[in-house]
mmCIF file of C-alpha atoms in Angstrom:
data_model
loop_
_atom_site.group_PDB
_atom_site.id
_atom_site.type_symbol
_atom_site.label_atom_id
_atom_site.label_comp_id
_atom_site.label_asym_id
_atom_site.label_seq_id
_atom_site.Cartn_x
_atom_site.Cartn_y
_atom_site.Cartn_z
ATOM 1 C CA MET A 12 -2.471 107.174 88.297
ATOM 2 C CA VAL A 13 0.688 108.444 90.035
ATOM 3 C CA GLY A 14 1.098 109.311 93.740
ATOM 4 C CA VAL A 15 3.427 111.891 95.342
ATOM 5 C CA GLU A 16 3.491 111.664 99.157
ATOM 6 C CA THR A 17 4.661 113.862 102.046
ATOM 7 C CA THR A 18 4.203 113.330 105.800
ATOM 8 C CA LYS A 19 0.554 114.412 105.932
ATOM 9 C CA SER A 20 -0.441 114.869 102.311
ATOM 10 C CA LYS A 21 -0.448 112.915 99.084
ATOM 11 C CA GLU A 22 -0.950 114.012 95.500
ATOM 12 C CA LEU A 23 -2.636 111.662 93.023
ATOM 13 C CA ILE A 24 -2.447 112.226 89.280
ATOM 14 C CA PHE A 25 -5.252 110.762 87.150
ATOM 15 C CA GLU A 26 -4.959 110.270 83.392
ATOM 16 C CA ASP A 27 -8.586 110.886 82.384
ATOM 17 C CA TYR A 28 -9.679 114.455 83.206
ATOM 18 C CA PRO A 29 -13.437 113.979 82.391
ATOM 19 C CA MET A 30 -13.432 110.876 84.572
ATOM 20 C CA ILE A 31 -11.852 112.691 87.506
ATOM 21 C CA ARG A 32 -14.534 115.391 87.177
ATOM 22 C CA ALA A 33 -17.160 112.650 87.518
ATOM 23 C CA LEU A 34 -15.276 111.373 90.568
ATOM 24 C CA TYR A 35 -15.315 114.906 92.000
ATOM 25 C CA GLY A 36 -19.101 115.066 91.626
ATOM 26 C CA GLU A 37 -21.407 117.984 91.030
ATOM 27 C CA ARG A 38 -20.064 120.950 93.028
ATOM 28 C CA GLY A 39 -17.655 118.564 94.741
ATOM 29 C CA ALA A 40 -20.437 116.500 96.333
ATOM 30 C CA HIS A 41 -18.498 113.231 96.078
ATOM 31 C CA PHE A 42 -15.335 114.697 97.569
ATOM 32 C CA LYS A 43 -17.313 116.162 100.486
ATOM 33 C CA ILE A 44 -18.668 112.700 101.308
ATOM 34 C CA LEU A 45 -15.160 111.216 101.200
ATOM 35 C CA GLU A 46 -13.795 114.022 103.391
ATOM 36 C CA ASP A 47 -16.448 113.381 106.046
ATOM 37 C CA ALA A 48 -16.005 109.608 105.896
ATOM 38 C CA PHE A 49 -12.204 109.463 106.040
ATOM 39 C CA LYS A 50 -11.471 112.668 107.998
ATOM 40 C CA VAL A 51 -9.278 114.183 105.279
ATOM 41 C CA LYS A 52 -9.169 117.251 103.051
ATOM 42 C CA LEU A 53 -9.376 116.832 99.265
ATOM 43 C CA ILE A 54 -8.390 119.446 96.705
ATOM 44 C CA LEU A 55 -8.860 119.010 92.943
ATOM 45 C CA ARG A 56 -6.384 120.773 90.654
ATOM 46 C CA GLY A 57 -6.955 119.815 87.040
ATOM 47 C CA ASN A 58 -6.332 116.074 86.947
ATOM 48 C CA HIS A 59 -4.428 116.190 90.278
ATOM 49 C CA VAL A 60 -6.013 115.374 93.645
ATOM 50 C CA VAL A 61 -4.270 116.424 96.853
ATOM 51 C CA ILE A 62 -5.223 114.501 100.000
ATOM 52 C CA SER A 63 -4.337 115.998 103.402
ATOM 53 C CA GLY A 64 -4.714 114.167 106.695
ATOM 54 C CA GLU A 65 -3.223 111.547 108.984
ATOM 55 C CA PRO A 66 -1.059 108.879 107.259
ATOM 56 C CA GLU A 67 -3.520 106.017 107.845
ATOM 57 C CA ASP A 68 -6.390 108.190 106.568
ATOM 58 C CA LEU A 69 -4.402 109.128 103.465
ATOM 59 C CA GLU A 70 -3.925 105.479 102.594
ATOM 60 C CA LEU A 71 -7.593 104.592 102.942
ATOM 61 C CA THR A 72 -8.723 107.668 100.994
ATOM 62 C CA GLU A 73 -6.313 106.824 98.192
ATOM 63 C CA ARG A 74 -7.779 103.325 98.126
ATOM 64 C CA ALA A 75 -11.316 104.765 97.940
ATOM 65 C CA LEU A 76 -10.404 107.118 95.087
ATOM 66 C CA GLU A 77 -8.722 104.302 93.150
ATOM 67 C CA GLU A 78 -11.713 101.987 93.603
ATOM 68 C CA LEU A 79 -14.282 104.644 92.653
ATOM 69 C CA TYR A 80 -12.188 105.709 89.660
ATOM 70 C CA GLY A 81 -12.093 102.043 88.601
ATOM 71 C CA LEU A 82 -15.895 101.883 88.781
ATOM 72 C CA LEU A 83 -16.173 104.944 86.540
ATOM 73 C CA LYS A 84 -13.693 103.469 84.050
ATOM 74 C CA SER A 85 -15.907 100.357 83.935
ATOM 75 C CA GLY A 86 -18.884 102.470 82.827
ATOM 76 C CA TYR A 87 -20.569 102.746 86.220
ATOM 77 C CA ASN A 88 -22.632 105.914 86.764
ATOM 78 C CA LEU A 89 -21.544 107.231 90.153
ATOM 79 C CA TYR A 90 -24.040 108.980 92.438
ATOM 80 C CA PRO A 91 -23.520 110.511 95.901
ATOM 81 C CA THR A 92 -25.273 107.563 97.548
ATOM 82 C CA ASP A 93 -22.827 105.196 95.826
ATOM 83 C CA VAL A 94 -19.876 107.178 97.229
ATOM 84 C CA GLU A 95 -21.432 107.009 100.691
ATOM 85 C CA TYR A 96 -22.019 103.247 100.466
ATOM 86 C CA ALA A 97 -18.517 102.697 99.050
ATOM 87 C CA SER A 98 -16.988 104.662 101.941
ATOM 88 C CA ARG A 99 -18.829 102.470 104.439
ATOM 89 C CA VAL A 100 -17.645 99.325 102.666
ATOM 90 C CA LEU A 101 -13.985 100.387 102.739
ATOM 91 C CA LEU A 102 -14.165 101.545 106.358
ATOM 92 C CA GLU A 103 -15.473 98.093 107.221
ATOM 93 C CA ASN A 104 -13.021 96.263 104.963
ATOM 94 C CA PRO A 105 -10.183 98.338 103.433
ATOM 95 C CA ARG A 106 -9.316 95.458 101.088
ATOM 96 C CA ALA A 107 -12.833 95.199 99.634
ATOM 97 C CA ASN A 108 -13.095 95.222 95.851
ATOM 98 C CA LEU A 109 -15.854 97.666 94.924
ATOM 99 C CA LYS A 110 -16.160 96.267 91.407
ATOM 100 C CA ASP A 111 -17.064 92.846 92.799
ATOM 101 C CA ILE A 112 -19.901 94.453 94.756
ATOM 102 C CA PHE A 113 -21.213 97.372 92.687
ATOM 103 C CA LEU A 114 -20.876 95.689 89.278
ATOM 104 C CA ASP A 115 -22.707 92.517 90.371
ATOM 105 C CA THR A 116 -25.823 93.401 88.368
ATOM 106 C CA ILE A 117 -28.909 91.566 89.598
ATOM 107 C CA LEU A 118 -31.450 93.267 87.369
ATOM 108 C CA ILE A 119 -31.877 96.183 84.986
ATOM 109 C CA THR A 120 -35.338 97.629 85.575
ATOM 110 C CA SER A 121 -37.840 98.832 83.001
ATOM 111 C CA GLY A 122 -36.559 102.369 83.671
ATOM 112 C CA ARG A 123 -32.993 101.226 82.866
ATOM 113 C CA LYS A 124 -32.020 101.421 86.538
ATOM 114 C CA THR A 125 -29.374 98.885 87.557
ATOM 115 C CA ILE A 126 -29.989 96.969 90.776
ATOM 116 C CA ALA A 127 -26.818 95.670 92.442
ATOM 117 C CA PRO A 128 -25.525 95.151 95.998
ATOM 118 C CA LYS A 129 -24.512 98.293 97.871
ATOM 119 C CA GLY A 130 -22.349 96.738 100.558
ATOM 120 C CA ILE A 131 -20.532 93.643 101.806
ATOM 121 C CA THR A 132 -23.561 92.154 103.597
ATOM 122 C CA GLN A 133 -25.838 92.755 100.606
ATOM 123 C CA LYS A 134 -23.252 91.002 98.415
ATOM 124 C CA LYS A 135 -23.214 88.002 100.799
ATOM 125 C CA TYR A 136 -27.022 87.984 100.766
ATOM 126 C CA VAL A 137 -27.240 87.963 96.957
ATOM 127 C CA GLU A 138 -24.634 85.202 96.689
ATOM 128 C CA ALA A 139 -26.459 83.161 99.341
ATOM 129 C CA ILE A 140 -29.728 83.433 97.374
ATOM 130 C CA ARG A 141 -27.939 82.209 94.250
ATOM 131 C CA LYS A 142 -26.472 79.179 96.027
ATOM 132 C CA SER A 143 -28.936 78.105 98.742
ATOM 133 C CA GLU A 144 -32.488 76.753 98.542
ATOM 134 C CA ILE A 145 -33.550 78.685 101.642
ATOM 135 C CA VAL A 146 -32.065 82.001 102.799
ATOM 136 C CA PHE A 147 -32.940 83.982 105.911
ATOM 137 C CA GLY A 148 -32.196 87.738 105.713
ATOM 138 C CA ILE A 149 -32.408 89.132 109.246
ATOM 139 C CA GLY A 150 -31.818 92.712 110.337
ATOM 140 C CA PRO A 151 -33.220 96.233 110.713
ATOM 141 C CA ALA A 152 -35.382 98.192 108.309
ATOM 142 C CA GLY A 153 -33.695 99.925 105.408
ATOM 143 C CA THR A 154 -31.029 97.309 104.748
ATOM 144 C CA GLY A 155 -32.516 96.155 101.424
ATOM 145 C CA LYS A 156 -33.574 92.667 102.551
ATOM 146 C CA THR A 157 -36.978 92.630 100.853
ATOM 147 C CA TYR A 158 -36.052 94.790 97.864
ATOM 148 C CA LEU A 159 -33.061 92.623 96.913
ATOM 149 C CA ALA A 160 -35.083 89.440 97.442
ATOM 150 C CA VAL A 161 -37.764 90.711 95.025
ATOM 151 C CA ALA A 162 -35.060 91.750 92.539
ATOM 152 C CA MET A 163 -33.517 88.273 92.720
ATOM 153 C CA ALA A 164 -36.967 86.704 92.272
ATOM 154 C CA VAL A 165 -37.634 88.775 89.135
ATOM 155 C CA SER A 166 -34.149 87.914 87.851
ATOM 156 C CA PHE A 167 -34.749 84.177 88.371
ATOM 157 C CA LEU A 168 -38.128 84.459 86.603
ATOM 158 C CA MET A 169 -36.699 86.370 83.628
ATOM 159 C CA ARG A 170 -33.978 83.729 83.171
ATOM 160 C CA GLY A 171 -36.499 80.894 83.315
ATOM 161 C CA GLU A 172 -35.036 79.377 86.502
ATOM 162 C CA VAL A 173 -38.476 79.480 88.156
ATOM 163 C CA ASN A 174 -41.987 79.586 86.698
ATOM 164 C CA ARG A 175 -43.571 81.962 89.179
ATOM 165 C CA ILE A 176 -42.992 84.318 92.077
ATOM 166 C CA ILE A 177 -44.995 84.077 95.277
ATOM 167 C CA LEU A 178 -44.763 86.955 97.750
ATOM 168 C CA VAL A 179 -46.096 86.248 101.232
ATOM 169 C CA ARG A 180 -46.649 88.253 104.411
ATOM 170 C CA PRO A 181 -48.275 87.464 107.757
ATOM 171 C CA ALA A 182 -51.270 89.784 108.241
ATOM 172 C CA VAL A 183 -50.229 90.897 111.717
ATOM 173 C CA GLU A 184 -48.661 94.319 112.143
ATOM 174 C CA ALA A 185 -48.543 97.104 114.700
ATOM 175 C CA GLY A 186 -51.018 95.302 116.962
ATOM 176 C CA GLU A 187 -53.858 95.379 114.429
ATOM 177 C CA LYS A 188 -56.120 92.459 113.556
ATOM 178 C CA LEU A 189 -57.901 91.933 110.243
ATOM 179 C CA GLY A 190 -61.318 91.742 111.856
ATOM 180 C CA PHE A 191 -61.098 95.362 112.906
ATOM 181 C CA LEU A 192 -60.241 96.633 109.428
ATOM 182 C CA PRO A 193 -62.958 97.779 106.989
ATOM 183 C CA GLY A 194 -63.729 96.116 103.653
ATOM 184 C CA ASP A 195 -63.713 92.602 102.218
ATOM 185 C CA LEU A 196 -60.790 90.155 102.582
ATOM 186 C CA VAL A 197 -58.797 91.577 99.642
ATOM 187 C CA GLU A 198 -59.186 95.128 100.951
ATOM 188 C CA LYS A 199 -58.184 93.953 104.433
ATOM 189 C CA VAL A 200 -54.898 92.306 103.385
ATOM 190 C CA ASN A 201 -53.764 94.708 100.633
ATOM 191 C CA PRO A 202 -52.233 97.276 103.040
ATOM 192 C CA TYR A 203 -49.985 94.555 104.487
ATOM 193 C CA LEU A 204 -48.745 93.535 101.036
ATOM 194 C CA ARG A 205 -48.215 97.042 99.638
ATOM 195 C CA PRO A 206 -44.407 97.104 100.172
ATOM 196 C CA LEU A 207 -44.111 94.020 97.958
ATOM 197 C CA TYR A 208 -46.221 95.625 95.217
ATOM 198 C CA ASP A 209 -44.070 98.769 95.462
ATOM 199 C CA ALA A 210 -40.878 96.772 94.915
ATOM 200 C CA LEU A 211 -42.356 95.037 91.869
ATOM 201 C CA TYR A 212 -43.550 98.292 90.293
ATOM 202 C CA ASP A 213 -40.070 99.744 90.799
ATOM 203 C CA MET A 214 -38.539 96.902 88.758
ATOM 204 C CA LEU A 215 -41.084 96.132 86.050
ATOM 205 C CA SER A 216 -43.487 98.346 84.117
ATOM 206 C CA PHE A 217 -46.974 98.672 85.585
ATOM 207 C CA ASP A 218 -48.564 96.929 82.567
ATOM 208 C CA ARG A 219 -46.147 94.016 82.773
ATOM 209 C CA VAL A 220 -46.790 93.513 86.490
ATOM 210 C CA VAL A 221 -50.549 93.530 85.855
ATOM 211 C CA LYS A 222 -50.199 90.907 83.093
ATOM 212 C CA LEU A 223 -47.997 88.682 85.280
ATOM 213 C CA PHE A 224 -50.593 88.874 88.049
ATOM 214 C CA GLN A 225 -53.414 88.050 85.614
ATOM 215 C CA LYS A 226 -51.533 84.983 84.368
ATOM 216 C CA GLY A 227 -50.798 83.836 87.921
ATOM 217 C CA ILE A 228 -47.055 84.098 87.302
ATOM 218 C CA ILE A 229 -46.763 86.531 90.212
ATOM 219 C CA GLU A 230 -48.919 85.974 93.266
ATOM 220 C CA VAL A 231 -49.119 88.044 96.438
ATOM 221 C CA ALA A 232 -50.906 86.475 99.372
ATOM 222 C CA PRO A 233 -51.259 86.477 103.150
ATOM 223 C CA LEU A 234 -49.403 83.652 104.901
ATOM 224 C CA ALA A 235 -52.667 82.006 105.974
ATOM 225 C CA PHE A 236 -53.413 81.251 102.299
ATOM 226 C CA MET A 237 -50.335 79.002 102.032
ATOM 227 C CA ARG A 238 -51.736 76.156 104.135
ATOM 228 C CA GLY A 239 -52.221 72.928 102.222
ATOM 229 C CA ARG A 240 -50.260 74.017 99.136
ATOM 230 C CA THR A 241 -47.071 72.597 97.637
ATOM 231 C CA LEU A 242 -45.107 75.179 95.689
ATOM 232 C CA ASN A 243 -42.940 73.785 92.873
ATOM 233 C CA GLU A 244 -40.649 75.706 90.481
ATOM 234 C CA SER A 245 -41.311 78.890 92.458
ATOM 235 C CA PHE A 246 -39.374 81.710 94.049
ATOM 236 C CA ILE A 247 -41.127 82.344 97.363
ATOM 237 C CA ILE A 248 -40.495 85.341 99.612
ATOM 238 C CA LEU A 249 -41.834 85.470 103.166
ATOM 239 C CA ASP A 250 -41.550 89.069 104.312
ATOM 240 C CA GLU A 251 -41.894 90.390 107.900
ATOM 241 C CA ALA A 252 -41.277 86.850 109.144
ATOM 242 C CA GLN A 253 -40.735 88.039 112.720
ATOM 243 C CA ASN A 254 -44.542 88.164 112.951
ATOM 244 C CA THR A 255 -45.027 84.472 112.198
ATOM 245 C CA THR A 256 -45.804 82.007 114.954
ATOM 246 C CA THR A 257 -43.858 78.759 115.317
ATOM 247 C CA GLU A 258 -46.669 76.861 113.608
ATOM 248 C CA GLN A 259 -46.854 79.330 110.709
ATOM 249 C CA MET A 260 -43.104 79.235 110.084
ATOM 250 C CA LYS A 261 -43.084 75.431 110.038
ATOM 251 C CA MET A 262 -46.123 75.432 107.727
ATOM 252 C CA PHE A 263 -44.450 77.881 105.341
ATOM 253 C CA LEU A 264 -41.117 76.056 105.171
ATOM 254 C CA THR A 265 -42.843 72.739 104.460
ATOM 255 C CA ARG A 266 -44.692 74.257 101.449
ATOM 256 C CA ILE A 267 -41.447 74.449 99.464
ATOM 257 C CA GLY A 268 -41.502 71.936 96.594
ATOM 258 C CA GLN A 269 -39.187 70.724 93.830
ATOM 259 C CA GLY A 270 -37.181 73.353 91.970
ATOM 260 C CA SER A 271 -38.189 76.105 94.375
ATOM 261 C CA ARG A 272 -36.245 78.396 96.622
ATOM 262 C CA ALA A 273 -37.362 80.631 99.450
ATOM 263 C CA VAL A 274 -36.132 83.848 101.032
ATOM 264 C CA ILE A 275 -37.385 84.713 104.510
ATOM 265 C CA THR A 276 -36.855 88.280 105.726
ATOM 266 C CA GLY A 277 -37.480 89.827 109.103
ATOM 267 C CA ASP A 278 -36.403 92.136 111.898
ATOM 268 C CA ILE A 279 -36.497 90.541 115.350
ATOM 269 C CA THR A 280 -36.549 93.981 117.006
ATOM 270 C CA GLN A 281 -39.935 94.736 115.378
ATOM 271 C CA ILE A 282 -42.120 91.841 116.544
ATOM 272 C CA ASP A 283 -45.845 92.677 116.728
ATOM 273 C CA LEU A 284 -47.023 89.341 118.131
ATOM 274 C CA PRO A 285 -48.735 89.343 121.567
ATOM 275 C CA ASP A 286 -45.834 87.212 122.859
ATOM 276 C CA PRO A 287 -42.604 88.153 121.035
ATOM 277 C CA LYS A 288 -40.824 85.117 122.474
ATOM 278 C CA LYS A 289 -43.059 82.895 120.330
ATOM 279 C CA SER A 290 -41.875 84.372 117.029
ATOM 280 C CA GLY A 291 -41.381 81.639 114.434
ATOM 281 C CA LEU A 292 -38.384 83.531 113.065
ATOM 282 C CA ILE A 293 -36.557 83.480 116.402
ATOM 283 C CA GLU A 294 -37.163 79.754 116.756
ATOM 284 C CA ALA A 295 -36.006 79.120 113.169
ATOM 285 C CA MET A 296 -32.767 80.958 113.940
ATOM 286 C CA GLU A 297 -32.198 78.601 116.869
ATOM 287 C CA ILE A 298 -33.056 75.243 115.291
ATOM 288 C CA LEU A 299 -32.213 75.555 111.571
ATOM 289 C CA GLU A 300 -28.699 77.041 111.756
ATOM 290 C CA GLY A 301 -26.154 74.657 110.230
ATOM 291 C CA ILE A 302 -28.555 72.690 108.014
ATOM 292 C CA GLU A 303 -27.122 72.250 104.519
ATOM 293 C CA GLY A 304 -29.044 74.268 101.926
ATOM 294 C CA ILE A 305 -30.169 76.864 104.502
ATOM 295 C CA THR A 306 -28.171 80.089 104.888
ATOM 296 C CA PHE A 307 -28.608 82.878 107.429
ATOM 297 C CA VAL A 308 -27.419 86.384 106.538
ATOM 298 C CA TYR A 309 -27.462 88.961 109.323
ATOM 299 C CA PHE A 310 -27.712 92.686 108.588
ATOM 300 C CA THR A 311 -26.899 95.451 111.080
ATOM 301 C CA LYS A 312 -27.586 99.187 111.236
ATOM 302 C CA LYS A 313 -24.298 99.678 109.331
ATOM 303 C CA ASP A 314 -26.005 98.083 106.312
ATOM 304 C CA VAL A 315 -28.862 100.617 106.137
ATOM 305 C CA VAL A 316 -29.112 101.903 102.562
ATOM 306 C CA ARG A 317 -32.026 104.290 102.892
ATOM 307 C CA HIS A 318 -31.663 107.986 103.647
ATOM 308 C CA PRO A 319 -28.715 108.495 106.078
ATOM 309 C CA ILE A 320 -31.140 109.779 108.714
ATOM 310 C CA VAL A 321 -32.645 106.262 108.977
ATOM 311 C CA GLN A 322 -29.417 104.996 110.558
ATOM 312 C CA LYS A 323 -29.539 107.857 113.065
ATOM 313 C CA ILE A 324 -33.145 106.973 113.910
ATOM 314 C CA ILE A 325 -32.164 103.333 114.514
ATOM 315 C CA ASP A 326 -29.322 104.512 116.781
ATOM 316 C CA ALA A 327 -31.706 106.719 118.776
ATOM 317 C CA TYR A 328 -34.182 103.898 119.362
ATOM 318 C CA GLU A 329 -31.376 101.497 120.333
ATOM 319 C CA LYS A 330 -30.108 103.984 122.925
ATOM 320 C CA LYS A 331 -33.602 104.296 124.375
ATOM 321 C CA GLU A 332 -33.949 100.493 124.585
ATOM 322 C CA LYS A 333 -30.579 100.188 126.338
ATOM 323 C CA LYS A 334 -31.571 102.848 128.886
ATOM 324 C CA LYS A 335 -34.823 100.999 129.470
ATOM 325 C CA GLU A 336 -32.970 97.699 130.008
ATOM 326 C CA VAL A 337 -30.540 99.328 132.472
ATOM 327 C CA LYS A 338 -33.446 100.907 134.351
ATOM 328 C CA ASN A 339 -35.292 97.575 134.557
ATOM 329 C CA GLU A 340 -32.171 95.813 135.787
ATOM 330 C CA GLY A 341 -31.706 98.462 138.453
#
């Protein structure tokens, strides 16, 4: 690739024309995302790309195009969401290496979909799970905390590093109690565990998931069912941990046996306990930080990887909370 620069424009010349068309995206979708992200104008002329904008924006856009082009040359299938995530990564850290992040394959699903980190924090999270016995993933909805944890669990199981996967959730959400729900115990707790089933079905075929459940290799259970057990050679995920009490969190963490690792996920802004101050996750954040073998990874709204509107929704609710706090203080 060759660059020709003027005061407020730069022309890049790419060698591989089909590859630059993939970088351009269908009807220029990828270029439109880059233009919005970096406040520039992009024009494609054959295998030439002209970037127009402020000097600092030109430099960052060139970096983005080089990195994305490198991903394509490595065989990566680029989608608009990837371009959006990549733009966020480079805006946060212009020196970030997209190959290190996007090509860090965790799992290839039954549908041949590749699961890999989509940002700097997700990359830190995945690396922490590989290295630490216990990892806390804390942050807002839509940041991939649970999905990546399940993907890592399946990956560990497939490689024979653990013998089973245990997915756990506290059965307390949105102010509801099990006693008020219809049906037997299984029917009562299933709605709370559905997000974990959904993640599994997205990664493995339905038949394979069913067989793994039948053999007891994958187990999904409410947190209350963990009392009195010792879990060896297992990958254990505690989801929605903000809704655990102090006693439940301590009970869960002391279930972890030899050869096991645990990932605890939660969002401390979404606590459904009667007294949010008594959340076991909040206490764990205070007393376990700094212990060797335990890693905390904190996600923010910038790490949201769902539909872009989710980030806007989070922003709107945060603004409302801030107004409420100011009003209360006044």
